[in-house]
XYZ file of N, CA and C in Angstrom:
699
model
N 0.846 -1.203 0.000
C 0.000 0.000 0.000
C 0.883 1.255 0.000
N 0.610 2.187 -0.898
C 1.378 3.430 -0.995
C 1.007 4.348 0.173
N 1.994 4.844 0.931
C 1.687 5.721 2.064
C 1.145 7.077 1.623
N 0.457 7.763 2.540
C 0.091 9.151 2.343
C 1.350 10.015 2.392
N 1.198 11.311 2.068
C 2.324 12.231 2.129
C 1.838 13.595 2.614
N 2.689 14.258 3.396
C 2.393 15.601 3.901
C 3.636 16.461 3.748
N 3.458 17.695 3.241
C 4.526 18.687 3.296
C 4.203 19.658 4.426
N 5.211 19.887 5.273
C 5.077 20.786 6.410
C 5.876 22.049 6.103
N 5.188 23.143 5.826
C 5.867 24.382 5.452
C 5.480 25.500 6.413
N 6.336 26.530 6.439
C 6.031 27.681 7.312
C 6.130 28.990 6.528
N 7.335 29.328 6.066
C 7.511 30.592 5.340
C 8.521 30.459 4.200
N 8.767 29.240 3.761
C 9.779 29.001 2.738
C 9.322 29.551 1.380
N 10.119 30.410 0.749
C 9.710 31.034 -0.520
C 9.382 30.044 -1.641
N 10.040 28.899 -1.665
C 9.843 27.937 -2.755
C 8.874 26.815 -2.399
N 8.174 26.933 -1.286
C 7.356 25.820 -0.794
C 6.286 25.386 -1.792
N 5.642 26.331 -2.466
C 4.587 25.969 -3.428
C 5.157 25.089 -4.541
N 6.289 25.491 -5.093
C 6.898 24.729 -6.185
C 7.394 23.369 -5.703
N 7.949 23.325 -4.513
C 8.477 22.069 -4.004
C 7.361 21.114 -3.602
N 6.229 21.662 -3.199
C 5.060 20.822 -2.908
C 4.561 20.165 -4.197
N 4.483 20.945 -5.260
C 4.056 20.399 -6.545
C 5.035 19.335 -7.032
N 6.308 19.571 -6.849
C 7.329 18.596 -7.261
C 7.189 17.308 -6.450
N 6.960 17.437 -5.151
C 6.802 16.264 -4.290
C 5.655 15.388 -4.783
N 4.539 16.009 -5.109
C 3.391 15.251 -5.595
C 3.698 14.568 -6.917
N 4.388 15.295 -7.795
C 4.684 14.749 -9.124
C 5.616 13.543 -9.029
N 6.645 13.632 -8.197
C 7.620 12.539 -8.100
C 7.032 11.340 -7.359
N 6.318 11.584 -6.265
C 5.736 10.473 -5.515
C 4.540 9.855 -6.233
N 3.861 10.662 -7.051
C 2.682 10.165 -7.744
C 1.465 10.042 -6.850
N 1.453 10.820 -5.761
C 0.311 10.831 -4.846
C -0.054 12.280 -4.558
N -1.250 12.493 -4.031
C -1.647 13.831 -3.626
C -1.076 14.109 -2.241
N -0.060 14.946 -2.180
C 0.575 15.284 -0.913
C -0.202 16.412 -0.240
N -0.628 16.175 0.964
C -1.335 17.210 1.709
C -0.340 18.252 2.196
N -0.838 19.379 2.620
C 0.029 20.507 2.988
C -0.461 21.132 4.287
N 0.458 21.263 5.235
C 0.175 21.992 6.471
C 1.105 23.187 6.484
N 0.540 24.393 6.490
C 1.342 25.597 6.290
C 1.083 26.627 7.389
N 2.180 27.225 7.865
C 2.082 28.389 8.731
C 1.704 28.117 10.167
N 1.835 26.879 10.629
C 1.512 26.564 12.023
C 2.685 26.963 12.906
N 2.432 27.764 13.911
C 3.496 28.253 14.792
C 3.806 27.197 15.852
N 5.080 26.886 15.984
C 5.520 25.890 16.943
C 5.719 24.554 16.266
N 6.959 24.082 16.233
C 7.271 22.875 15.463
C 6.608 21.633 16.046
N 6.588 21.527 17.357
C 5.970 20.360 17.978
C 4.488 20.271 17.598
N 3.804 21.404 17.695
C 2.382 21.434 17.347
C 2.176 21.109 15.871
N 3.034 21.641 15.009
C 2.898 21.391 13.575
C 3.083 19.914 13.254
N 4.094 19.286 13.842
C 4.311 17.860 13.595
C 3.112 17.035 14.047
N 2.588 17.361 15.214
C 1.464 16.578 15.718
C 0.207 16.793 14.881
N 0.000 18.002 14.391
C -1.155 18.254 13.532
C -1.030 17.534 12.197
N 0.192 17.356 11.724
C 0.367 16.653 10.447
C -0.183 15.229 10.532
N -0.126 14.629 11.719
C -0.634 13.270 11.891
C -2.146 13.199 11.728
N -2.824 14.334 11.909
C -4.280 14.345 11.807
C -4.765 14.588 10.378
N -3.830 14.826 9.460
C -4.206 15.075 8.062
C -4.305 13.795 7.242
N -3.719 12.724 7.754
C -3.583 11.503 6.941
C -4.581 10.438 7.381
N -4.832 9.510 6.476
C -5.784 8.433 6.733
C -5.104 7.115 7.065
N -3.783 7.042 6.877
C -3.057 5.800 7.099
C -2.044 5.965 8.222
N -1.676 4.852 8.815
C -0.777 4.867 9.974
C 0.621 5.375 9.620
N 1.107 5.051 8.426
C 2.453 5.446 8.029
C 2.365 6.420 6.856
N 3.119 7.525 6.935
C 3.075 8.511 5.849
C 4.429 9.179 5.664
N 4.646 9.697 4.454
C 5.834 10.484 4.161
C 5.650 11.894 4.714
N 6.731 12.434 5.282
C 6.710 13.793 5.798
C 7.906 14.538 5.213
N 7.630 15.651 4.542
C 8.691 16.446 3.909
C 8.610 17.880 4.402
N 9.768 18.490 4.633
C 9.818 19.905 5.002
C 9.528 20.780 3.790
N 9.184 22.039 4.049
C 8.849 22.972 2.983
C 10.027 23.399 2.139
N 11.243 22.984 2.518
C 12.424 23.304 1.697
C 13.082 22.053 1.124
N 12.338 20.935 1.126
C 12.909 19.688 0.618
C 12.644 19.526 -0.873
N 13.715 19.301 -1.628
C 13.643 19.070 -3.070
C 13.817 17.575 -3.311
N 12.743 16.871 -3.554
C 12.839 15.432 -3.741
C 13.521 15.108 -5.062
N 14.392 14.102 -5.046
C 15.086 13.676 -6.259
C 14.103 13.029 -7.221
N 14.225 13.333 -8.498
C 13.289 12.792 -9.486
C 13.382 11.274 -9.589
N 14.511 10.707 -9.191
C 14.677 9.253 -9.297
C 14.168 8.510 -8.055
N 13.662 9.229 -7.059
C 13.145 8.542 -5.868
C 11.977 7.651 -6.271
N 12.060 6.381 -5.891
C 11.075 5.385 -6.315
C 10.208 4.980 -5.130
N 9.002 5.483 -5.081
C 8.115 5.204 -3.966
C 7.744 3.722 -3.905
N 7.736 3.048 -5.052
C 7.329 1.641 -5.072
C 8.398 0.725 -4.476
N 9.621 1.231 -4.315
C 10.708 0.415 -3.764
C 10.866 0.589 -2.256
N 10.024 1.423 -1.651
C 10.143 1.705 -0.218
C 9.632 0.520 0.596
N 10.485 0.039 1.503
C 10.120 -1.072 2.368
C 9.285 -0.577 3.548
N 8.369 -1.405 4.049
C 7.586 -1.007 5.238
C 8.494 -0.808 6.454
N 8.039 -0.012 7.412
C 8.777 0.159 8.653
C 8.713 -1.118 9.489
N 9.827 -1.466 10.115
C 9.813 -2.574 11.069
C 8.916 -2.209 12.247
N 8.451 -3.211 12.970
C 7.480 -2.982 14.042
C 7.995 -2.038 15.122
N 9.310 -2.057 15.389
C 9.852 -1.231 16.469
C 10.382 0.113 15.978
N 10.160 0.433 14.714
C 10.665 1.688 14.131
C 9.534 2.707 14.030
N 9.762 3.900 14.577
C 8.788 4.981 14.493
C 8.979 5.854 13.267
N 10.226 5.947 12.790
C 10.505 6.846 11.673
C 11.738 6.363 10.927
N 11.672 6.464 9.598
C 12.844 6.266 8.748
C 13.211 7.610 8.145
N 14.510 7.913 8.094
C 14.993 9.178 7.548
C 15.930 8.908 6.387
N 15.594 9.460 5.221
C 16.498 9.438 4.071
C 17.399 10.663 4.126
N 18.616 10.507 3.662
C 19.565 11.618 3.705
C 19.262 12.664 2.628
N 19.756 13.880 2.876
C 19.592 14.982 1.923
C 20.929 15.682 1.719
N 21.148 16.165 0.514
C 22.341 16.965 0.217
C 22.131 18.389 0.716
N 23.195 18.960 1.262
C 23.140 20.337 1.737
C 23.905 21.229 0.766
N 23.238 22.228 0.170
C 23.886 23.034 -0.863
C 24.882 24.058 -0.316
N 24.925 24.235 1.006
C 25.798 25.235 1.603
C 27.175 24.702 1.966
N 27.230 23.425 2.351
C 28.481 22.906 2.885
C 28.860 21.525 2.352
N 28.041 20.956 1.472
C 28.349 19.663 0.887
C 28.055 18.465 1.760
N 27.549 18.682 2.972
C 27.213 17.561 3.849
C 26.041 16.762 3.268
N 26.039 15.476 3.529
C 24.931 14.605 3.154
C 24.591 13.783 4.389
N 23.496 14.157 5.054
C 23.056 13.390 6.226
C 21.569 13.632 6.429
N 21.058 13.265 7.597
C 19.616 13.296 7.800
C 18.997 14.672 7.878
N 19.817 15.721 8.049
C 19.271 17.066 8.169
C 18.439 17.434 6.936
N 17.165 17.763 7.154
C 16.296 18.178 6.054
C 15.828 17.064 5.152
N 16.099 15.811 5.529
C 15.773 14.694 4.659
C 14.308 14.276 4.700
N 13.937 13.414 3.782
C 12.578 12.876 3.715
C 12.379 11.871 4.838
N 11.154 11.863 5.393
C 10.845 10.962 6.497
C 9.636 10.089 6.169
N 9.677 8.858 6.653
C 8.526 7.970 6.652
C 8.216 7.727 8.124
N 7.016 8.095 8.568
C 6.764 8.214 10.005
C 5.409 7.632 10.382
N 5.313 7.171 11.611
C 4.059 6.607 12.107
C 3.181 7.693 12.725
N 1.926 7.715 12.330
C 0.972 8.660 12.895
C 0.836 8.467 14.404
N 0.775 7.212 14.855
C 0.615 6.932 16.283
C 1.809 7.419 17.091
N 3.013 7.379 16.508
C 4.206 7.861 17.207
C 4.146 9.369 17.412
N 3.672 10.099 16.404
C 3.533 11.542 16.547
C 2.501 11.900 17.603
N 1.466 11.100 17.722
C 0.450 11.352 18.733
C 0.976 11.107 20.138
N 2.067 10.335 20.237
C 2.658 10.003 21.532
C 4.030 10.644 21.680
N 4.201 11.798 21.049
C 5.493 12.480 21.003
C 5.893 13.000 22.382
N 7.140 12.728 22.772
C 7.687 13.272 24.007
C 8.230 14.672 23.780
N 9.157 15.097 24.637
C 9.702 16.455 24.511
C 11.194 16.399 24.207
N 11.590 17.124 23.175
C 13.001 17.298 22.823
C 13.105 18.597 22.030
N 14.269 19.239 22.076
C 14.463 20.453 21.286
C 14.398 20.111 19.803
N 15.121 19.059 19.398
C 14.985 18.519 18.044
C 13.754 17.624 18.086
N 12.611 18.178 17.735
C 11.312 17.640 18.130
C 11.155 16.155 17.851
N 11.536 15.705 16.670
C 11.295 14.314 16.300
C 12.239 13.341 17.002
N 13.231 13.852 17.717
C 14.079 12.977 18.521
C 13.307 12.398 19.706
N 12.124 12.942 19.984
C 11.318 12.483 21.120
C 10.259 11.462 20.720
N 10.347 10.934 19.494
C 9.408 9.890 19.095
C 9.654 8.626 19.918
N 8.587 7.935 20.301
C 8.788 6.634 20.933
C 9.266 5.625 19.892
N 10.031 4.656 20.314
C 10.509 3.660 19.356
C 11.825 4.066 18.712
N 12.243 3.296 17.750
C 13.555 3.448 17.128
C 13.464 4.278 15.847
N 14.535 5.019 15.566
C 14.642 5.781 14.316
C 15.640 5.071 13.406
N 15.244 4.867 12.166
C 16.074 4.186 11.166
C 16.650 5.232 10.219
N 17.971 5.432 10.259
C 18.644 6.362 9.354
C 19.213 5.559 8.187
N 18.617 5.729 7.015
C 19.069 4.986 5.855
C 20.224 5.712 5.167
N 21.040 4.959 4.462
C 22.169 5.562 3.737
C 21.738 6.149 2.397
N 20.516 5.888 1.978
C 20.039 6.370 0.690
C 19.773 7.877 0.726
N 19.979 8.517 -0.415
C 19.753 9.962 -0.561
C 18.436 10.178 -1.295
N 17.556 10.980 -0.709
C 16.238 11.201 -1.314
C 16.111 12.558 -1.986
N 17.084 13.443 -1.797
C 16.965 14.762 -2.407
C 17.925 15.766 -1.805
N 17.522 17.026 -1.867
C 18.331 18.151 -1.407
C 17.507 19.012 -0.467
N 18.129 19.546 0.573
C 17.445 20.504 1.424
C 17.808 21.921 0.973
N 16.834 22.644 0.429
C 17.075 24.025 -0.011
C 16.845 24.963 1.166
N 17.721 24.825 2.161
C 17.583 25.601 3.395
C 18.115 27.016 3.252
N 18.595 27.370 2.078
C 19.208 28.685 1.849
C 18.412 29.510 0.837
N 17.104 29.574 1.012
C 16.260 30.291 0.059
C 16.269 31.801 0.267
N 16.832 32.263 1.363
C 16.963 33.696 1.647
C 18.082 33.840 2.667
N 18.574 35.065 2.907
C 19.572 35.235 3.968
C 19.076 34.705 5.313
N 17.834 35.004 5.649
C 17.285 34.546 6.924
C 17.233 33.029 7.006
N 16.757 32.368 5.960
C 16.628 30.920 6.007
C 17.991 30.231 6.104
N 19.001 30.767 5.419
C 20.346 30.200 5.522
C 20.883 30.368 6.939
N 20.702 31.544 7.505
C 21.157 31.797 8.879
C 20.425 30.892 9.862
N 19.118 30.800 9.738
C 18.311 30.005 10.679
C 18.708 28.534 10.639
N 18.908 28.007 9.439
C 19.286 26.595 9.309
C 20.566 26.310 10.076
N 21.575 27.149 9.869
C 22.866 26.932 10.523
C 22.793 27.201 12.020
N 22.080 28.243 12.408
C 21.977 28.604 13.824
C 21.332 27.476 14.622
N 20.184 26.990 14.153
C 19.473 25.944 14.891
C 20.273 24.643 14.925
N 20.795 24.226 13.768
C 21.486 22.951 13.706
C 22.754 22.971 14.550
N 23.532 24.038 14.468
C 24.784 24.074 15.224
C 24.539 24.254 16.717
N 23.501 24.979 17.086
C 23.161 25.089 18.506
C 22.805 23.715 19.069
N 22.008 22.940 18.329
C 21.614 21.614 18.807
C 22.789 20.641 18.812
N 23.643 20.712 17.789
C 24.821 19.850 17.768
C 25.774 20.183 18.910
N 25.994 21.476 19.162
C 26.924 21.887 20.214
C 26.398 21.521 21.599
N 25.101 21.553 21.761
C 24.493 21.166 23.044
C 24.589 19.661 23.262
N 24.501 18.908 22.182
C 24.560 17.451 22.277
C 23.436 16.831 21.478
N 23.778 16.068 20.463
C 22.768 15.488 19.586
C 21.800 14.606 20.353
N 20.512 14.841 20.138
C 19.484 14.041 20.796
C 19.234 12.723 20.070
N 19.975 12.480 18.993
C 19.906 11.198 18.292
C 21.104 10.308 18.620
N 21.941 10.718 19.560
C 23.063 9.876 19.968
C 24.255 9.915 19.039
N 24.432 10.985 18.288
C 25.582 11.117 17.400
C 26.881 11.175 18.210
N 27.952 10.630 17.675
C 29.239 10.650 18.372
C 29.776 12.074 18.486
N 30.682 12.285 19.455
C 31.287 13.608 19.622
C 32.037 14.032 18.361
N 32.736 13.070 17.730
C 33.467 13.407 16.513
C 32.516 13.762 15.383
N 31.409 13.028 15.287
C 30.414 13.330 14.263
C 29.846 14.726 14.435
N 29.544 15.098 15.670
C 29.022 16.446 15.942
C 30.056 17.507 15.577
N 31.299 17.288 15.988
C 32.357 18.267 15.711
C 32.577 18.435 14.211
N 32.566 17.329 13.476
C 32.774 17.401 12.030
C 31.659 18.193 11.357
N 30.437 17.983 11.772
C 29.313 18.700 11.170
C 29.347 20.184 11.510
N 29.677 20.509 12.745
C 29.787 21.925 13.118
C 30.875 22.604 12.287
N 32.001 21.932 12.118
C 33.091 22.497 11.312
C 32.627 22.760 9.883
N 31.871 21.815 9.320
C 31.378 21.994 7.949
C 30.404 23.160 7.863
N 29.504 23.289 8.832
C 28.558 24.410 8.825
C 29.295 25.742 8.979
N 30.291 25.799 9.827
C 31.046 27.039 10.029
C 31.903 27.381 8.818
N 32.117 26.395 7.941
C 32.924 26.634 6.748
C 32.113 26.708 5.474
N 30.803 26.967 5.577
C 29.947 27.045 4.385
C 30.582 27.973 3.347
N 30.810 27.449 2.146
C 31.511 28.240 1.133
C 30.913 28.083 -0.247
N 29.661 27.655 -0.313
C 29.033 27.446 -1.626
C 27.548 27.757 -1.489
N 26.879 27.919 -2.606
C 25.439 28.135 -2.578
C 25.064 29.560 -2.194
N 23.793 29.881 -2.384
C 23.294 31.219 -2.081
C 23.352 31.502 -0.581
N 23.758 32.712 -0.242
C 23.713 33.238 1.123
C 24.575 32.437 2.095
N 25.683 31.887 1.595
C 26.555 31.080 2.448
C 27.113 31.883 3.612
N 27.362 33.180 3.405
C 27.947 33.977 4.476
C 27.004 34.076 5.676
N 25.694 34.042 5.412
C 24.736 34.090 6.518
C 24.707 32.765 7.268
N 24.940 31.678 6.554
C 25.020 30.380 7.218
C 26.245 30.310 8.125
N 27.368 30.855 7.680
C 28.570 30.888 8.505
C 28.303 31.656 9.793
N 27.667 32.819 9.665
C 27.333 33.604 10.857
C 26.389 32.829 11.764
N 25.384 32.204 11.168
C 24.430 31.445 11.959
C 25.087 30.305 12.706
N 26.007 29.601 12.049
C 26.700 28.482 12.695
C 27.501 28.958 13.898
N 28.246 30.028 13.729
C 29.055 30.543 14.832
C 28.173 31.034 15.977
N 27.100 31.719 15.632
C 26.203 32.227 16.668
C 25.467 31.088 17.372
N 25.151 30.028 16.639
C 24.493 28.887 17.253
C 25.376 28.200 18.273
N 26.658 28.036 17.953
C 27.604 27.427 18.893
C 27.737 28.304 20.142
N 27.808 29.615 19.944
C 27.907 30.533 21.083
C 26.641 30.492 21.939
N 25.493 30.395 21.293
C 24.221 30.306 22.021
C 24.195 29.046 22.892
N 24.662 27.934 22.338
C 24.694 26.691 23.111
C 25.627 26.810 24.308
N 26.751 27.490 24.134
C 27.685 27.667 25.247
C 27.055 28.455 26.380
N 26.198 29.397 26.040
C 25.568 30.245 27.058
C 24.334 29.603 27.692
N 23.559 28.831 26.893
C 22.230 28.416 27.356
C 21.956 26.919 27.300
N 22.989 26.111 27.118
C 22.777 24.661 26.999
C 22.058 24.082 28.210
N 22.244 24.662 29.376
C 21.615 24.162 30.594
C 20.353 24.938 30.976
N 19.841 25.705 30.045
C 18.629 26.498 30.301
C 17.540 26.042 29.326
N 16.752 25.032 29.700
C 15.762 24.467 28.763
C 14.802 25.501 28.187
N 14.362 26.447 28.995
C 13.402 27.444 28.490
C 14.038 28.281 27.388
N 15.271 28.725 27.606
C 15.947 29.524 26.587
C 16.195 28.699 25.327
N 16.626 27.455 25.514
C 16.966 26.633 24.362
C 15.738 26.285 23.541
N 14.597 26.202 24.179
C 13.374 25.866 23.451
C 12.957 26.980 22.490
N 13.583 28.158 22.632
C 13.307 29.257 21.702
C 13.700 28.896 20.275
N 14.549 27.884 20.113
C 14.954 27.463 18.771
C 13.772 27.005 17.930
N 12.659 26.687 18.580
C 11.463 26.238 17.860
C 10.404 27.332 17.751
N 10.777 28.569 18.090
C 9.852 29.703 18.019
C 10.236 30.573 16.818
N 9.454 30.562 15.750
C 9.844 31.317 14.545
C 9.917 32.822 14.765
N 9.074 33.373 15.634
C 9.124 34.816 15.893
C 10.423 35.198 16.599
N 10.838 34.384 17.558
C 12.085 34.647 18.284
C 13.276 34.551 17.333
N 13.281 33.539 16.476
C 14.377 33.379 15.522
C 14.457 34.552 14.554
N 13.294 34.985 14.043
C 13.275 36.114 13.110
C 13.786 37.380 13.788
N 13.362 37.613 15.020
C 13.799 38.805 15.748
C 15.299 38.772 16.008
N 15.824 37.609 16.352
C 17.259 37.491 16.617
C 18.060 37.751 15.345
N 17.600 37.209 14.228
C 18.283 37.443 12.958
C 18.255 38.926 12.588
N 17.090 39.540 12.698
C 16.964 40.939 12.298
C 17.809 41.853 13.177
N 17.903 41.545 14.456
C 18.702 42.368 15.368
C 20.174 42.350 14.982
N 20.657 41.216 14.498
C 22.078 41.086 14.179
C 22.401 41.335 12.708
N 21.464 41.001 11.804
C 21.786 40.986 10.372
C 20.736 41.666 9.489
N 19.681 42.170 10.072
C 18.574 42.665 9.273
C 18.946 43.737 8.275
N 19.676 44.740 8.714
C 20.036 45.836 7.806
C 20.916 45.347 6.668
N 21.881 44.495 6.995
C 22.787 43.954 5.982
C 22.019 43.104 4.973
N 21.043 42.317 5.476
C 20.284 41.441 4.599
C 19.432 42.242 3.624
N 18.877 43.339 4.082
C 18.025 44.170 3.228
C 18.861 44.913 2.191
N 19.999 45.466 2.647
C 20.847 46.237 1.756
C 21.575 45.324 0.766
N 21.925 44.104 1.245
C 22.668 43.169 0.400
C 24.159 43.304 0.563
């Protein structure tokens, strides 16, 4: 049985086009949840849009590869809550689960625990596949490039909630801090450095760290530090 699909978007400039592409490549009608404030709430609401227990979940900046074959997807094992396909990052050349396509259980989202990296709180096991499903276009504007690096590096510096090794975390932070390709790479470099500094200051302050999932707080922080430069270019 072919799973349902949902795109979860907030303010990504290319979300409409990427939603259409997702539907075309998967060959199914992908539902869309847009503009919901709070990542935890948005993920849980996505579970209420689908009719089947297992569904594909894509971010609003995910560019699915045209060669992705939905008919070759294996069912989730009984103890697996989510499978994550890897995505290419246009800013730093990394290829890992960040921004990748997910196959997820509706029941797991309904029983979601608490974590800063929201889906790390799913009950059950997460399966990280070595296959690449597409590209994460996280650099659609200066703000989006900065936000991607800021959030990811803050969470990596605090400690991966998926159990990544210390060396793995350090290597990824180094790559984010060295972003040297793609649109708005300089904003990603700033975001990475600021994210590491934020983790150093607030890693032990859960309330402060949870701000990483508040889009208004993130936008205000970006504008305070980079807004004028971003507008002027």
